[in-house]
Amino acid sequence: MADELQCKALSNLKQVLLSLISSLGMLQTGMVLGYPAVMIPAILEKEGSNSTFSVNINQASWIASLSSISTPIGCLVCGPMIDGWGRATTIKIINLPFILGWILIALYQNLVLIYIGRIICGIAIGLSSIPSAVYITEISTKSMRGAVTVIGSLEISTGIIVIYLLGMIFTDDYQYLAWLAAGVSITSTLLTLCFLPESSIWLLNRKKKLDAKKSLIEDHHADPRIAQSEIESLAPTTQENIPQSKWDRTIAQLRKPQSYKPLIIMNLFFLFQQFSGIMVVVVYAMNFAKDAGITTHVQLVALSIAVARMISILVAAWTSRKFGRRKPAIFSGIGMTISLSILTANIYLQDPAKSTETSEVSWLPVICLLLYIFTSCVGFATLPWSMIGEVFPTEIRGVASGFTACMAYVYSFLSIKFYPDMEQHLGEGGTFLFYFLASAFGTIFVIFYLPETQGKTLDEIGNDFAKRDS
């Protein structure tokens, strides 16, 4: 009995460690997303002693959003890559564009090169968005899946906190920050090369049973007999070779309800997620805080936002494992809607003259903003990325996940790029009213359509979609 408990503990620990290593691309994603929040205020205001050039509002919006517009390219490419080359192999490759992008930003104070560097980093974000989610889903047991699938979101928040802290330490020196970020990417490359085995499910799909057995032992610290038993249980999940081209099989699979239903649901979930302002608050942290009615200590508030994200994602790991997917998602949507409604009302009701004259912190918008961050990360910000690796059938998991992530970043680009225009044309109140409506409709959607996947095998999830009526 003691040996069995020790074996299970070692298995769980190994799953967590592999999940952390495979998600290092998400750590870099957080750094890329948070970078404009510390760079743009400095080069807009030209207050930093190390900043020798400035940009206008339009150029700044392109710096913030270019990574999002190029991210879908990486998403579309990574789907075929993880299906054809393997989950672990793809994860090992995706660090290279991160390194190149950061070096271009760090080398010269040149707007064009910054644009190019941001575009390359955006492609890297797309490449890293799916492989780790799919890999973690396939190497984790169903009892651990709810906890480890939020590790990607946790590492994104960690990356945001790291870049915010470094931005506070090395004020205005965006080139030095880029060099440090490149160092993180190089370290990630070495760790994934040394410690990441291939997914056993992918190996079984390639009819590599011996390799799959070895991978299972590495993944779960299991003895050969347990590994062989796992292989037999996983066999129904994989597909026999049939005389069809790859794309013919994909199209045929997409006609099945277990494929097109989760594709529609996940794309709509991401649509409501992005249009409720979840990514805007990361990229434009200090501007977002000012628009919410916070007029002092905005840099500290921005860091508090990042810390709140991390804490809430740790909470999400626990709630997802204990309560599943639906209940945290519904709680998240309701909490976002309430906090955004109060923020919107506060903006319309506050006295602009009084807010600009006082140096005191207005605690109502601070509390509501942190509540919005906390509740969003418990569900809306994390669950779509956690579920994307588990709701699609194995045969099209790479392609369907890649397409869904591609659309998620298209929505993200639109929300980030047009945030300054919304501020200008709708005002702060109108902008937050838009986010309130998106979160409200998103909550209604989740209540009626989001399925429960926690505690189910991948085959059981697919069977549920096949049985459900539209």
Short mmCIF file of C-alpha atoms in Angstrom, two decimals, residues 291-294 340-351 362 364-366 368:
data_model
loop_
_atom_site.label_atom_id
_atom_site.label_comp_id
_atom_site.label_asym_id
_atom_site.label_seq_id
_atom_site.Cartn_x
_atom_site.Cartn_y
_atom_site.Cartn_z
CA ASP A 291 -9.53 54.48 -17.56
CA ALA A 292 -11.05 52.52 -14.67
CA GLY A 293 -10.79 55.67 -12.54
CA ILE A 294 -7.45 55.04 -10.80
CA LEU A 340 -17.40 45.62 -14.79
CA SER A 341 -20.89 46.96 -14.09
CA ILE A 342 -19.61 48.76 -10.96
CA LEU A 343 -16.55 50.09 -12.81
CA THR A 344 -18.77 51.38 -15.61
CA ALA A 345 -21.16 53.08 -13.21
CA ASN A 346 -18.24 54.58 -11.28
CA ILE A 347 -16.77 56.09 -14.45
CA TYR A 348 -20.07 57.71 -15.40
CA LEU A 349 -20.77 58.98 -11.87
CA GLN A 350 -17.34 60.19 -10.74
CA ASP A 351 -16.36 63.87 -10.79
CA SER A 362 -9.77 55.79 -5.08
CA LEU A 364 -13.62 51.44 -5.24
CA PRO A 365 -12.15 51.14 -8.78
CA VAL A 366 -9.01 49.45 -7.40
CA CYS A 368 -13.40 46.28 -8.59
#
